[in-house]
Short mmCIF file of C-alpha atoms in Angstrom, two decimals:
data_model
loop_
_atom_site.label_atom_id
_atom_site.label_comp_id
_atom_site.label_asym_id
_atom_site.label_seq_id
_atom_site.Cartn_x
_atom_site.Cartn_y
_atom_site.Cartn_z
CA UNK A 18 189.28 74.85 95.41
CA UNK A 19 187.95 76.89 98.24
CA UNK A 20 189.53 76.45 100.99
CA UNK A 21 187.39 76.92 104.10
CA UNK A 22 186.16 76.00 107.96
CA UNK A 23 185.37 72.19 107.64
CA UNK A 24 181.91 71.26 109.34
CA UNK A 25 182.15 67.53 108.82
CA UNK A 26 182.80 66.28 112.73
CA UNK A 27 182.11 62.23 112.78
CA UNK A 28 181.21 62.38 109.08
CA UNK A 29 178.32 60.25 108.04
CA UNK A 30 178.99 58.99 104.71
CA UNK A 31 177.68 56.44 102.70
CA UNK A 32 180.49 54.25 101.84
CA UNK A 33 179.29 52.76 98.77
CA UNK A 34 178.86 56.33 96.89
CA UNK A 35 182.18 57.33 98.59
CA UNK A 36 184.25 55.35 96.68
CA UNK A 37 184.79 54.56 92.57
CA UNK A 38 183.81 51.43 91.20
CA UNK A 39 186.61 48.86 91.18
CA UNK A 40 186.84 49.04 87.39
CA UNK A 41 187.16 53.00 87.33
CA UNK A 42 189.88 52.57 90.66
CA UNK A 43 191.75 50.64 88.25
CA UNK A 44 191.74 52.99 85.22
CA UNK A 45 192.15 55.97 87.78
CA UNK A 46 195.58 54.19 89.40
CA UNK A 47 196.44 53.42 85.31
CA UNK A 48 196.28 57.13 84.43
CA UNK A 49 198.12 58.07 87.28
CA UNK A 50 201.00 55.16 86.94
CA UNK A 51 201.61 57.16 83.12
CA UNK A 52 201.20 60.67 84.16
CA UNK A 53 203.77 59.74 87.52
CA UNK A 54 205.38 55.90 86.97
CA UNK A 55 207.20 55.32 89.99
CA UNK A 56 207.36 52.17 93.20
CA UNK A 57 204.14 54.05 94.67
CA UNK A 58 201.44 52.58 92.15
CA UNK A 59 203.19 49.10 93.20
CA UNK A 60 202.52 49.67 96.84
CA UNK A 61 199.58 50.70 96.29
CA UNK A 62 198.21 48.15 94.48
CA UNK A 63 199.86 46.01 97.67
CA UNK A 64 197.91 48.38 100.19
CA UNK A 65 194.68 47.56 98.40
CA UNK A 66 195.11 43.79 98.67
CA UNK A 67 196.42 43.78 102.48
CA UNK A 68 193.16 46.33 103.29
CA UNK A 69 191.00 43.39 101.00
CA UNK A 70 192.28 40.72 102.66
CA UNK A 71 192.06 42.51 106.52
CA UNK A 72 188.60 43.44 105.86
CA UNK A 73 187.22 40.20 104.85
CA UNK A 74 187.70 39.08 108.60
CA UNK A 75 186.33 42.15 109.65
CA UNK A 76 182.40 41.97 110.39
CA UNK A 77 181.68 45.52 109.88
CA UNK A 78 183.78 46.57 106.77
CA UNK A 79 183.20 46.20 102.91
CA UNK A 80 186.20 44.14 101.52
CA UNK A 81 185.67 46.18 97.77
CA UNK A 82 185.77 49.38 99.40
CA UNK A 83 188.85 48.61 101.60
CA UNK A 84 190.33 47.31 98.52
CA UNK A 85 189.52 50.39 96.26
CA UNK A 86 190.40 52.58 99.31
CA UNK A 87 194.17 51.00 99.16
CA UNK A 88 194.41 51.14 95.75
CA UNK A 89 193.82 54.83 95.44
CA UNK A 90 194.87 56.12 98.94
CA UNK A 91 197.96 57.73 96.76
CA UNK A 92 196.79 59.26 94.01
CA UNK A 93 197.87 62.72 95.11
CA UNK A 94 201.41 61.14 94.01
CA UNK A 95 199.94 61.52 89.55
CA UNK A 96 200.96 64.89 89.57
CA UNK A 97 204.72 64.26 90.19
CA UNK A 98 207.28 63.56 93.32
CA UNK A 99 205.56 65.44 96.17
CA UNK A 100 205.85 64.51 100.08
CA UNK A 101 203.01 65.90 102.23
CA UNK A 102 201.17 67.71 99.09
CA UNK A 103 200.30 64.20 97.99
CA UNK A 104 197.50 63.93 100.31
CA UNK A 105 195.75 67.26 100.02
CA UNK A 106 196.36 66.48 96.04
CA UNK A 107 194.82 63.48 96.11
CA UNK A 108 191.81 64.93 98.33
CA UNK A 109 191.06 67.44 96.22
CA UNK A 110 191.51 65.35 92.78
CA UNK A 111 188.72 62.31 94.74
CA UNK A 112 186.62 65.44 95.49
CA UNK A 113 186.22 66.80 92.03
CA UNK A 114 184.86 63.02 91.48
CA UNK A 115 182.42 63.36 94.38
CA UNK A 116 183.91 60.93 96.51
CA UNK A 117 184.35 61.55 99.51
CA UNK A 118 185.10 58.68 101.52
CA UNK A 119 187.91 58.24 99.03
CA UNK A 120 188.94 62.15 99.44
CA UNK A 121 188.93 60.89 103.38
CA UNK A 122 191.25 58.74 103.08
CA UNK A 123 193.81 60.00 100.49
CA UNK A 124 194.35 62.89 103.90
CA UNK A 125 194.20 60.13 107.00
CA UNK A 126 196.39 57.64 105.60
CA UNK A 127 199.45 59.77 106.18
CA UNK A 128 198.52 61.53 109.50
CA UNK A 129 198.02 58.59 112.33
CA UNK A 130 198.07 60.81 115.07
CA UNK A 131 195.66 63.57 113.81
CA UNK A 132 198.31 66.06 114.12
CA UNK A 133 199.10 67.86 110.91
CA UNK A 134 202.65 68.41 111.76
CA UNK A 135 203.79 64.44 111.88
CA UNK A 136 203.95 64.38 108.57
CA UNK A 137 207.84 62.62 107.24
CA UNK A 138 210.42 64.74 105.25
CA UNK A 139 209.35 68.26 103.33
CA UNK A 140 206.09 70.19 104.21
CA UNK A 141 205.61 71.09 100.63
CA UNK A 142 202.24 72.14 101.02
CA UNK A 143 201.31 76.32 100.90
CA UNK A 144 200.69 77.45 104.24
CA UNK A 145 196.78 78.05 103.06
CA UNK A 146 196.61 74.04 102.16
CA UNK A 147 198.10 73.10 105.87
CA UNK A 148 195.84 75.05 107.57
CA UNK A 149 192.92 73.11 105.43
CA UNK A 150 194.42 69.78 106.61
CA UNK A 151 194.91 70.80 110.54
CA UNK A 152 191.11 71.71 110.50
CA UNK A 153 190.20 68.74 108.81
CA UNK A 154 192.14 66.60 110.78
CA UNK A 155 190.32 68.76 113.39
CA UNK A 156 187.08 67.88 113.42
CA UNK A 157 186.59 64.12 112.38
CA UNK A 158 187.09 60.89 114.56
CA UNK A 159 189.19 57.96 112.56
CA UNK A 160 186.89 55.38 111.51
CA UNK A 161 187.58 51.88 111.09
CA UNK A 162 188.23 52.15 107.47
CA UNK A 163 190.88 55.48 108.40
CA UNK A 164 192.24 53.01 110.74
CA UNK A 165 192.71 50.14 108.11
CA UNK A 166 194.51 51.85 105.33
CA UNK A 167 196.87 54.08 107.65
CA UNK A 168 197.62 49.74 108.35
CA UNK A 169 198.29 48.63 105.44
CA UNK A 170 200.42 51.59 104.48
CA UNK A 171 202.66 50.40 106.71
CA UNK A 172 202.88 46.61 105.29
CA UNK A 173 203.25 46.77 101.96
CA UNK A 174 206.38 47.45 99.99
CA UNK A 175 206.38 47.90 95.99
CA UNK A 176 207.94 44.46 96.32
CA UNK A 177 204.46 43.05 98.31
CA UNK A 178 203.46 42.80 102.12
CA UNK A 179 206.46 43.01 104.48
CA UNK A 180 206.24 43.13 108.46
CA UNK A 181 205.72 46.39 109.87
CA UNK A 182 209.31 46.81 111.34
CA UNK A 183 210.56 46.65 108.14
CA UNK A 184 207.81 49.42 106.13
CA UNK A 185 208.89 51.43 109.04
CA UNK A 186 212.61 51.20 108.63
CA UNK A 187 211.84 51.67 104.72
CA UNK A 188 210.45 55.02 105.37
CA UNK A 189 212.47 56.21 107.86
CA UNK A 190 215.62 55.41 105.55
CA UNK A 191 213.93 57.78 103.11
CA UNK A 192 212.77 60.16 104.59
CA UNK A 193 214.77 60.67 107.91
CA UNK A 194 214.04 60.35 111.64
CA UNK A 195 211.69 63.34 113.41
CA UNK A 196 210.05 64.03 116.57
CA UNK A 197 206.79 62.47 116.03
CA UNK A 198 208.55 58.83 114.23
CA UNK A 199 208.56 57.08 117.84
CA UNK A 200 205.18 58.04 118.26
CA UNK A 201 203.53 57.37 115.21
CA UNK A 202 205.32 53.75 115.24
CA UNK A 203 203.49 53.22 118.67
CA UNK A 204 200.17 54.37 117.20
CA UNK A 205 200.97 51.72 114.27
CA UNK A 206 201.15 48.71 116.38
CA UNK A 207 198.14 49.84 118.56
CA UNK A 208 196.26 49.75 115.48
CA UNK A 209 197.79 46.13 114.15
CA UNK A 210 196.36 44.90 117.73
CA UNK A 211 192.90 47.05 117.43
CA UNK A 212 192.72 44.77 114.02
CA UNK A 213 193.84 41.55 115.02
CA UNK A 214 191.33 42.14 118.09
CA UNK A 215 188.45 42.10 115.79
CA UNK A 216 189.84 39.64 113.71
CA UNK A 217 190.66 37.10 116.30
CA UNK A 218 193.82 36.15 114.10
CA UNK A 219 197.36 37.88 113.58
CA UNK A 220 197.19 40.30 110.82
CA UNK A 221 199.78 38.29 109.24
CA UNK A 222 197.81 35.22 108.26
CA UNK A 223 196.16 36.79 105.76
CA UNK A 224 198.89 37.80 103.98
CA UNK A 225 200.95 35.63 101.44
CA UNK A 226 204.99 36.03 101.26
CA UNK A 227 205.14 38.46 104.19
CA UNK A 228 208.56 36.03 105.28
CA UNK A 229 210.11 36.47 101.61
CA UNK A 230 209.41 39.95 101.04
CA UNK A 231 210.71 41.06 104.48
CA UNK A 232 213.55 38.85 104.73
CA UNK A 233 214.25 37.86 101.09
CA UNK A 234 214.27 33.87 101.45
#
């Protein structure tokens, strides 16, 4: 892949064709849960449901898409234990589909404040494949569906949805504590309130077993 000046400010894609059908998300997530088993196709699959169940209280946003988005906002993570290559691996993998709302997504999810050095724990990506993902990062504005996933990446443990307190500590347990953790947990709960804004509801009502899964009773 070519790795060049990205001219895609505000993009305007067509979120249908950006995305697989829900059928081939599934076999997609299947191949990758054999070529790379692991807890990360489980939170996935928990990601999809939370950004399902968000968007169907959303007015503007396509619960399928949100829910294929979740599913496959990963799949960087098929070609083996990675930290921040995941997302460039999974952007590149959506784009040799052709879709690239998917492609989108599998680089947002990771980077809530648009800032290509917040990423958590190794920068295991070449220096050439960084420099692709500050551009990127760049020269788009999040959009609500960026928004939604980089959300319900933070409530959903292998295990199912959890509060955010507790995704956070998860992550932070793994991966340590860095300059930009306080920061990006702030950005977190500003979007939990930008969503439960246009929801007119806590994001937690639409979530089953949030109260067992983050506090095991």
């Amino acid at each position: 892949m070519e790795y060049t000046t990205v001219k895609n400010k505000i993009e305007n894609i067509n979120v249908q064709a950006g995305v697989p059908t829900l059928e081939e998300a599934k076999l997609i997530l299947e191949e990758g849960s054999k070529l790379n088993p692991g807890p990360w196709v489980e939170h996935s699959l928990y990601v999809g449901k939370a950004a399902e169940a968000i968007a169907k209280e959303d007015k503007e946003l396509d619960s399928n898409v949100a829910l294929i988005l979740g599913m496959l906002h990963d799949i960087g993570r098929r070609y083996g234990v990675t930290n921040e290559k995941h997302s460039i691996d999974g952007y590149k993998f959506a784009m040799q589909k052709d879709y690239s709302l998917w492609a989108r997504i599998c680089i947002t999810h990771g980077y809530l404040l648009k800032n290509a050095e917040d990423t958590c724990g190794k920068r295991d990506c070449t220096s050439l494949e960084q420099d692709f993902i500050k551009e990127y990062l760049k020269n788009i504005e999040f959009t609500p569906y960026d928004r939604l996933i980089q959300l319900c990446d933070a409530l959903a443990l292998p295990s199912g949805f959890c509060l955010l307190e507790k995704r956070m500590l998860d992550v932070v347990m793994r991966y340590g504590f860095n300059e930009f953790t306080l920061e990006k947990w702030k950005a977190t709960f500003d979007i939990q309130k930008y969503f439960e804004e246009r929801m007119g509801k806590s994001i937690y009502s639409v979530l089953p077993k949030v109260k067992e899964n983050t506090f095991g009773f």
